[in-house]
Amino acid sequence: MELQYGVDYNYWYELDKDKLHPTVLEYTKIHYYDKETEQFVIDSCNMSYFKHVFDNTMSLFLMPFVSATSRNAILNRGIMFVASSELFEELLVYNDRKRSVIDIGAGCGNVTAKFADSFEKVYATETCSSMQRRLEARGYIVLDVNEWTKRSYDVVACLNVLDRCHEPLKLLKHIFNALAIDGGTAIIALVLPYHGSVEEGHFWNSQKEPLDIKGKTFEEQLSSLVVDILEPIGFELNLATKVPYLCTGDLHAKYYSLNDCLLSLNVKPNSIINDNCFVIITCLIN
């Protein structure tokens, strides 16, 4: 994509509210093309042609040895942008505790940095060792992907990971568990329409247990995600919005954009999830 002057990029955030489930509509807010998003697009468009040539050449050289994600980490390319600091503040306003946050699948930490300064401790998980080193260089505490569930956090961020892992429903239940001990907020981002695939070495494979999201349009799938998947786990919606999921470009395009839903969720009062069998128990109060 090229930067188009005179174009109103607010179309990235448009939603057909008539197609949203009433439960989702009540908590939906239309965001706008803010300054940080604009700057990311401008910086992407101004990136040197020679850097793209260098990155492309080095990527081809590294291809036989490491995955695409590792190549991006080594070359510091394919930088992602989900939302501005301003929007993350709006998503986090539903939790006044800012002791700890964990970003699941944090990549190189560029997105994490948009909200990290609000917290005393910042944890992250990442399977790519090259990305882990970048996270540690930022001062974030990198936890093993099999160890992070043994702690609790005020906020858990899971940004565009549910469509890139084999068991996204299990991951959502782990997130719920990490918050359920003393409450907390989950920040979830997912590209819609939903299409899950997992990077394994040099290949992209289908998810073993994809989410059962219904509908075809963005609005239909957003509604299904909340009503059919998140609410039955025990989450309640604070805020839902649509944003562009942006990535810096290459020799073929200045930047890339996908449609992302971005959600702020709290744990429903009196909801508990069993650590072993992930069965939701809703306490009945007479």
mmCIF file of N, CA, C and O in Angstrom, residues 190-251:
data_model
loop_
_atom_site.group_PDB
_atom_site.id
_atom_site.type_symbol
_atom_site.label_atom_id
_atom_site.label_comp_id
_atom_site.label_asym_id
_atom_site.label_seq_id
_atom_site.Cartn_x
_atom_site.Cartn_y
_atom_site.Cartn_z
ATOM 1 N N LEU A 190 -7.644 -9.729 17.509
ATOM 2 C CA LEU A 190 -7.752 -10.852 16.575
ATOM 3 C C LEU A 190 -8.162 -10.324 15.217
ATOM 4 O O LEU A 190 -9.097 -9.540 15.096
ATOM 5 N N VAL A 191 -7.448 -10.777 14.188
ATOM 6 C CA VAL A 191 -7.785 -10.404 12.812
ATOM 7 C C VAL A 191 -9.071 -11.117 12.397
ATOM 8 O O VAL A 191 -9.223 -12.323 12.599
ATOM 9 N N LEU A 192 -9.991 -10.349 11.842
ATOM 10 C CA LEU A 192 -11.245 -10.883 11.321
ATOM 11 C C LEU A 192 -11.440 -10.408 9.875
ATOM 12 O O LEU A 192 -11.075 -9.280 9.557
ATOM 13 N N PRO A 193 -12.014 -11.234 9.019
ATOM 14 C CA PRO A 193 -12.465 -12.606 9.248
ATOM 15 C C PRO A 193 -11.321 -13.533 9.689
ATOM 16 O O PRO A 193 -10.171 -13.369 9.307
ATOM 17 N N TYR A 194 -11.706 -14.490 10.508
ATOM 18 C CA TYR A 194 -10.767 -15.384 11.179
ATOM 19 C C TYR A 194 -10.204 -16.435 10.228
ATOM 20 O O TYR A 194 -10.940 -17.086 9.479
ATOM 21 N N HIS A 195 -8.892 -16.561 10.265
ATOM 22 C CA HIS A 195 -8.220 -17.615 9.493
ATOM 23 C C HIS A 195 -6.961 -18.005 10.251
ATOM 24 O O HIS A 195 -5.952 -17.301 10.227
ATOM 25 N N GLY A 196 -7.027 -19.125 10.946
ATOM 26 C CA GLY A 196 -5.915 -19.540 11.789
ATOM 27 C C GLY A 196 -4.868 -20.353 11.054
ATOM 28 O O GLY A 196 -5.192 -21.220 10.253
ATOM 29 N N SER A 197 -3.603 -20.061 11.336
ATOM 30 C CA SER A 197 -2.491 -20.857 10.825
ATOM 31 C C SER A 197 -1.306 -20.689 11.763
ATOM 32 O O SER A 197 -1.174 -19.659 12.433
ATOM 33 N N VAL A 198 -0.447 -21.684 11.825
ATOM 34 C CA VAL A 198 0.646 -21.713 12.790
ATOM 35 C C VAL A 198 1.970 -21.890 12.058
ATOM 36 O O VAL A 198 2.124 -22.801 11.231
ATOM 37 N N GLU A 199 2.932 -21.026 12.375
ATOM 38 C CA GLU A 199 4.266 -21.134 11.786
ATOM 39 C C GLU A 199 5.042 -22.230 12.506
ATOM 40 O O GLU A 199 5.225 -22.185 13.728
ATOM 41 N N GLU A 200 5.477 -23.207 11.748
ATOM 42 C CA GLU A 200 6.271 -24.302 12.288
ATOM 43 C C GLU A 200 7.468 -24.502 11.371
ATOM 44 O O GLU A 200 7.358 -25.096 10.300
ATOM 45 N N GLY A 201 8.604 -23.956 11.816
ATOM 46 C CA GLY A 201 9.791 -23.990 10.971
ATOM 47 C C GLY A 201 9.596 -23.120 9.745
ATOM 48 O O GLY A 201 9.280 -21.938 9.845
ATOM 49 N N HIS A 202 9.729 -23.735 8.574
ATOM 50 C CA HIS A 202 9.571 -23.000 7.317
ATOM 51 C C HIS A 202 8.159 -23.114 6.755
ATOM 52 O O HIS A 202 7.899 -22.646 5.651
ATOM 53 N N PHE A 203 7.250 -23.715 7.514
ATOM 54 C CA PHE A 203 5.911 -23.977 6.980
ATOM 55 C C PHE A 203 4.838 -23.330 7.843
ATOM 56 O O PHE A 203 5.014 -23.100 9.040
ATOM 57 N N TRP A 204 3.691 -23.037 7.211
ATOM 58 C CA TRP A 204 2.507 -22.567 7.899
ATOM 59 C C TRP A 204 1.454 -23.659 7.817
ATOM 60 O O TRP A 204 1.046 -24.059 6.728
ATOM 61 N N ASN A 205 1.027 -24.154 8.980
ATOM 62 C CA ASN A 205 0.067 -25.248 9.042
ATOM 63 C C ASN A 205 -1.246 -24.790 9.673
ATOM 64 O O ASN A 205 -1.282 -23.820 10.426
ATOM 65 N N SER A 206 -2.316 -25.501 9.361
ATOM 66 C CA SER A 206 -3.623 -25.181 9.920
ATOM 67 C C SER A 206 -3.637 -25.442 11.422
ATOM 68 O O SER A 206 -2.928 -26.322 11.921
ATOM 69 N N GLN A 207 -4.460 -24.682 12.140
ATOM 70 C CA GLN A 207 -4.607 -24.898 13.577
ATOM 71 C C GLN A 207 -5.237 -26.260 13.837
ATOM 72 O O GLN A 207 -6.123 -26.698 13.108
ATOM 73 N N LYS A 208 -4.792 -26.917 14.900
ATOM 74 C CA LYS A 208 -5.357 -28.219 15.256
ATOM 75 C C LYS A 208 -6.769 -28.068 15.827
ATOM 76 O O LYS A 208 -7.639 -28.898 15.576
ATOM 77 N N GLU A 209 -6.982 -27.003 16.606
ATOM 78 C CA GLU A 209 -8.284 -26.771 17.231
ATOM 79 C C GLU A 209 -8.686 -25.305 17.052
ATOM 80 O O GLU A 209 -8.628 -24.518 17.998
ATOM 81 N N PRO A 210 -9.101 -24.924 15.851
ATOM 82 C CA PRO A 210 -9.466 -23.520 15.602
ATOM 83 C C PRO A 210 -10.697 -23.100 16.391
ATOM 84 O O PRO A 210 -11.519 -23.939 16.788
ATOM 85 N N LEU A 211 -10.830 -21.824 16.616
ATOM 86 C CA LEU A 211 -12.006 -21.290 17.297
ATOM 87 C C LEU A 211 -13.234 -21.453 16.413
ATOM 88 O O LEU A 211 -13.170 -21.273 15.198
ATOM 89 N N ASP A 212 -14.350 -21.781 17.029
ATOM 90 C CA ASP A 212 -15.600 -21.972 16.292
ATOM 91 C C ASP A 212 -16.331 -20.632 16.180
ATOM 92 O O ASP A 212 -17.362 -20.401 16.816
ATOM 93 N N ILE A 213 -15.773 -19.754 15.369
ATOM 94 C CA ILE A 213 -16.350 -18.425 15.165
ATOM 95 C C ILE A 213 -17.325 -18.489 13.994
ATOM 96 O O ILE A 213 -16.983 -18.950 12.908
ATOM 97 N N LYS A 214 -18.526 -18.000 14.214
ATOM 98 C CA LYS A 214 -19.580 -18.069 13.209
ATOM 99 C C LYS A 214 -19.698 -16.743 12.464
ATOM 100 O O LYS A 214 -19.290 -15.698 12.959
ATOM 101 N N GLY A 215 -20.288 -16.815 11.252
ATOM 102 C CA GLY A 215 -20.500 -15.619 10.459
ATOM 103 C C GLY A 215 -19.436 -15.421 9.404
ATOM 104 O O GLY A 215 -18.398 -16.096 9.396
ATOM 105 N N LYS A 216 -19.679 -14.471 8.509
ATOM 106 C CA LYS A 216 -18.747 -14.192 7.416
ATOM 107 C C LYS A 216 -18.153 -12.789 7.494
ATOM 108 O O LYS A 216 -16.991 -12.594 7.192
ATOM 109 N N THR A 217 -18.964 -11.806 7.889
ATOM 110 C CA THR A 217 -18.479 -10.435 7.929
ATOM 111 C C THR A 217 -17.716 -10.162 9.217
ATOM 112 O O THR A 217 -17.774 -10.939 10.175
ATOM 113 N N PHE A 218 -17.012 -9.035 9.237
ATOM 114 C CA PHE A 218 -16.275 -8.628 10.437
ATOM 115 C C PHE A 218 -17.207 -8.530 11.631
ATOM 116 O O PHE A 218 -16.922 -9.047 12.717
ATOM 117 N N GLU A 219 -18.347 -7.868 11.423
ATOM 118 C CA GLU A 219 -19.290 -7.645 12.511
ATOM 119 C C GLU A 219 -19.895 -8.951 13.025
ATOM 120 O O GLU A 219 -20.052 -9.139 14.240
ATOM 121 N N GLU A 220 -20.244 -9.845 12.114
ATOM 122 C CA GLU A 220 -20.817 -11.134 12.518
ATOM 123 C C GLU A 220 -19.812 -11.955 13.309
ATOM 124 O O GLU A 220 -20.155 -12.582 14.324
ATOM 125 N N GLN A 221 -18.569 -11.963 12.856
ATOM 126 C CA GLN A 221 -17.553 -12.746 13.554
ATOM 127 C C GLN A 221 -17.146 -12.107 14.884
ATOM 128 O O GLN A 221 -16.875 -12.821 15.857
ATOM 129 N N LEU A 222 -17.135 -10.788 14.957
ATOM 130 C CA LEU A 222 -16.871 -10.118 16.223
ATOM 131 C C LEU A 222 -17.950 -10.483 17.242
ATOM 132 O O LEU A 222 -17.646 -10.806 18.406
ATOM 133 N N SER A 223 -19.187 -10.465 16.813
ATOM 134 C CA SER A 223 -20.296 -10.824 17.702
ATOM 135 C C SER A 223 -20.171 -12.259 18.180
ATOM 136 O O SER A 223 -20.364 -12.557 19.369
ATOM 137 N N SER A 224 -19.837 -13.170 17.274
ATOM 138 C CA SER A 224 -19.698 -14.576 17.630
ATOM 139 C C SER A 224 -18.534 -14.793 18.587
ATOM 140 O O SER A 224 -18.629 -15.591 19.541
ATOM 141 N N LEU A 225 -17.434 -14.098 18.355
ATOM 142 C CA LEU A 225 -16.271 -14.223 19.235
ATOM 143 C C LEU A 225 -16.643 -13.885 20.675
ATOM 144 O O LEU A 225 -16.271 -14.598 21.622
ATOM 145 N N VAL A 226 -17.385 -12.807 20.847
ATOM 146 C CA VAL A 226 -17.759 -12.369 22.192
ATOM 147 C C VAL A 226 -18.825 -13.278 22.796
ATOM 148 O O VAL A 226 -18.678 -13.779 23.918
ATOM 149 N N VAL A 227 -19.917 -13.490 22.053
ATOM 150 C CA VAL A 227 -21.093 -14.178 22.600
ATOM 151 C C VAL A 227 -20.894 -15.689 22.693
ATOM 152 O O VAL A 227 -21.292 -16.321 23.678
ATOM 153 N N ASP A 228 -20.257 -16.289 21.675
ATOM 154 C CA ASP A 228 -20.146 -17.752 21.613
ATOM 155 C C ASP A 228 -18.888 -18.298 22.267
ATOM 156 O O ASP A 228 -18.832 -19.481 22.616
ATOM 157 N N ILE A 229 -17.862 -17.465 22.427
ATOM 158 C CA ILE A 229 -16.579 -17.977 22.919
ATOM 159 C C ILE A 229 -16.141 -17.304 24.213
ATOM 160 O O ILE A 229 -15.891 -17.967 25.224
ATOM 161 N N LEU A 230 -16.062 -15.991 24.224
ATOM 162 C CA LEU A 230 -15.508 -15.297 25.388
ATOM 163 C C LEU A 230 -16.456 -15.280 26.583
ATOM 164 O O LEU A 230 -16.032 -15.530 27.718
ATOM 165 N N GLU A 231 -17.723 -14.996 26.342
ATOM 166 C CA GLU A 231 -18.674 -14.953 27.460
ATOM 167 C C GLU A 231 -18.858 -16.313 28.133
ATOM 168 O O GLU A 231 -18.886 -16.388 29.370
ATOM 169 N N PRO A 232 -18.967 -17.417 27.380
ATOM 170 C CA PRO A 232 -19.081 -18.730 28.048
ATOM 171 C C PRO A 232 -17.866 -19.094 28.907
ATOM 172 O O PRO A 232 -18.001 -19.836 29.883
ATOM 173 N N ILE A 233 -16.692 -18.586 28.563
ATOM 174 C CA ILE A 233 -15.511 -18.841 29.389
ATOM 175 C C ILE A 233 -15.641 -18.140 30.737
ATOM 176 O O ILE A 233 -15.199 -18.651 31.771
ATOM 177 N N GLY A 234 -16.279 -16.967 30.743
ATOM 178 C CA GLY A 234 -16.425 -16.198 31.971
ATOM 179 C C GLY A 234 -15.989 -14.748 31.851
ATOM 180 O O GLY A 234 -15.929 -14.025 32.843
ATOM 181 N N PHE A 235 -15.696 -14.308 30.627
ATOM 182 C CA PHE A 235 -15.320 -12.911 30.404
ATOM 183 C C PHE A 235 -16.563 -12.052 30.209
ATOM 184 O O PHE A 235 -17.590 -12.521 29.719
ATOM 185 N N GLU A 236 -16.447 -10.783 30.565
ATOM 186 C CA GLU A 236 -17.477 -9.806 30.218
ATOM 187 C C GLU A 236 -16.813 -8.644 29.485
ATOM 188 O O GLU A 236 -15.706 -8.220 29.829
ATOM 189 N N LEU A 237 -17.496 -8.143 28.480
ATOM 190 C CA LEU A 237 -16.925 -7.132 27.591
ATOM 191 C C LEU A 237 -16.986 -5.746 28.221
ATOM 192 O O LEU A 237 -18.032 -5.322 28.721
ATOM 193 N N ASN A 238 -15.850 -5.050 28.184
ATOM 194 C CA ASN A 238 -15.787 -3.653 28.594
ATOM 195 C C ASN A 238 -15.887 -2.723 27.400
ATOM 196 O O ASN A 238 -16.604 -1.722 27.428
ATOM 197 N N LEU A 239 -15.137 -3.064 26.352
ATOM 198 C CA LEU A 239 -15.060 -2.200 25.176
ATOM 199 C C LEU A 239 -14.613 -3.028 23.981
ATOM 200 O O LEU A 239 -13.749 -3.899 24.101
ATOM 201 N N ALA A 240 -15.216 -2.740 22.829
ATOM 202 C CA ALA A 240 -14.824 -3.379 21.568
ATOM 203 C C ALA A 240 -14.652 -2.296 20.515
ATOM 204 O O ALA A 240 -15.441 -1.351 20.455
ATOM 205 N N THR A 241 -13.626 -2.453 19.698
ATOM 206 C CA THR A 241 -13.412 -1.503 18.621
ATOM 207 C C THR A 241 -12.696 -2.199 17.468
ATOM 208 O O THR A 241 -12.214 -3.323 17.604
ATOM 209 N N LYS A 242 -12.659 -1.526 16.344
ATOM 210 C CA LYS A 242 -11.988 -2.046 15.151
ATOM 211 C C LYS A 242 -10.804 -1.154 14.826
ATOM 212 O O LYS A 242 -10.924 0.076 14.836
ATOM 213 N N VAL A 243 -9.653 -1.784 14.568
ATOM 214 C CA VAL A 243 -8.439 -1.035 14.243
ATOM 215 C C VAL A 243 -7.715 -1.702 13.076
ATOM 216 O O VAL A 243 -7.929 -2.879 12.804
ATOM 217 N N PRO A 244 -6.845 -0.959 12.401
ATOM 218 C CA PRO A 244 -5.999 -1.587 11.391
ATOM 219 C C PRO A 244 -4.794 -2.250 12.060
ATOM 220 O O PRO A 244 -4.137 -1.640 12.902
ATOM 221 N N TYR A 245 -4.544 -3.501 11.718
ATOM 222 C CA TYR A 245 -3.347 -4.195 12.192
ATOM 223 C C TYR A 245 -2.283 -3.967 11.127
ATOM 224 O O TYR A 245 -2.332 -4.541 10.040
ATOM 225 N N LEU A 246 -1.326 -3.087 11.439
ATOM 226 C CA LEU A 246 -0.373 -2.592 10.451
ATOM 227 C C LEU A 246 0.986 -3.263 10.588
ATOM 228 O O LEU A 246 1.395 -3.659 11.675
ATOM 229 N N CYS A 247 1.673 -3.351 9.467
ATOM 230 C CA CYS A 247 3.031 -3.900 9.432
ATOM 231 C C CYS A 247 3.849 -3.095 8.440
ATOM 232 O O CYS A 247 3.350 -2.724 7.366
ATOM 233 N N THR A 248 5.090 -2.797 8.808
ATOM 234 C CA THR A 248 5.971 -2.102 7.870
ATOM 235 C C THR A 248 6.148 -2.940 6.612
ATOM 236 O O THR A 248 6.033 -4.162 6.648
ATOM 237 N N GLY A 249 6.449 -2.273 5.520
ATOM 238 C CA GLY A 249 6.439 -2.930 4.220
ATOM 239 C C GLY A 249 7.768 -3.517 3.778
ATOM 240 O O GLY A 249 8.685 -3.751 4.558
ATOM 241 N N ASP A 250 7.844 -3.715 2.459
ATOM 242 C CA ASP A 250 9.019 -4.323 1.845
ATOM 243 C C ASP A 250 9.129 -3.783 0.425
ATOM 244 O O ASP A 250 8.618 -2.691 0.120
ATOM 245 N N LEU A 251 9.767 -4.526 -0.460
ATOM 246 C CA LEU A 251 9.916 -4.077 -1.847
ATOM 247 C C LEU A 251 8.596 -4.060 -2.610
ATOM 248 O O LEU A 251 8.474 -3.418 -3.641
#
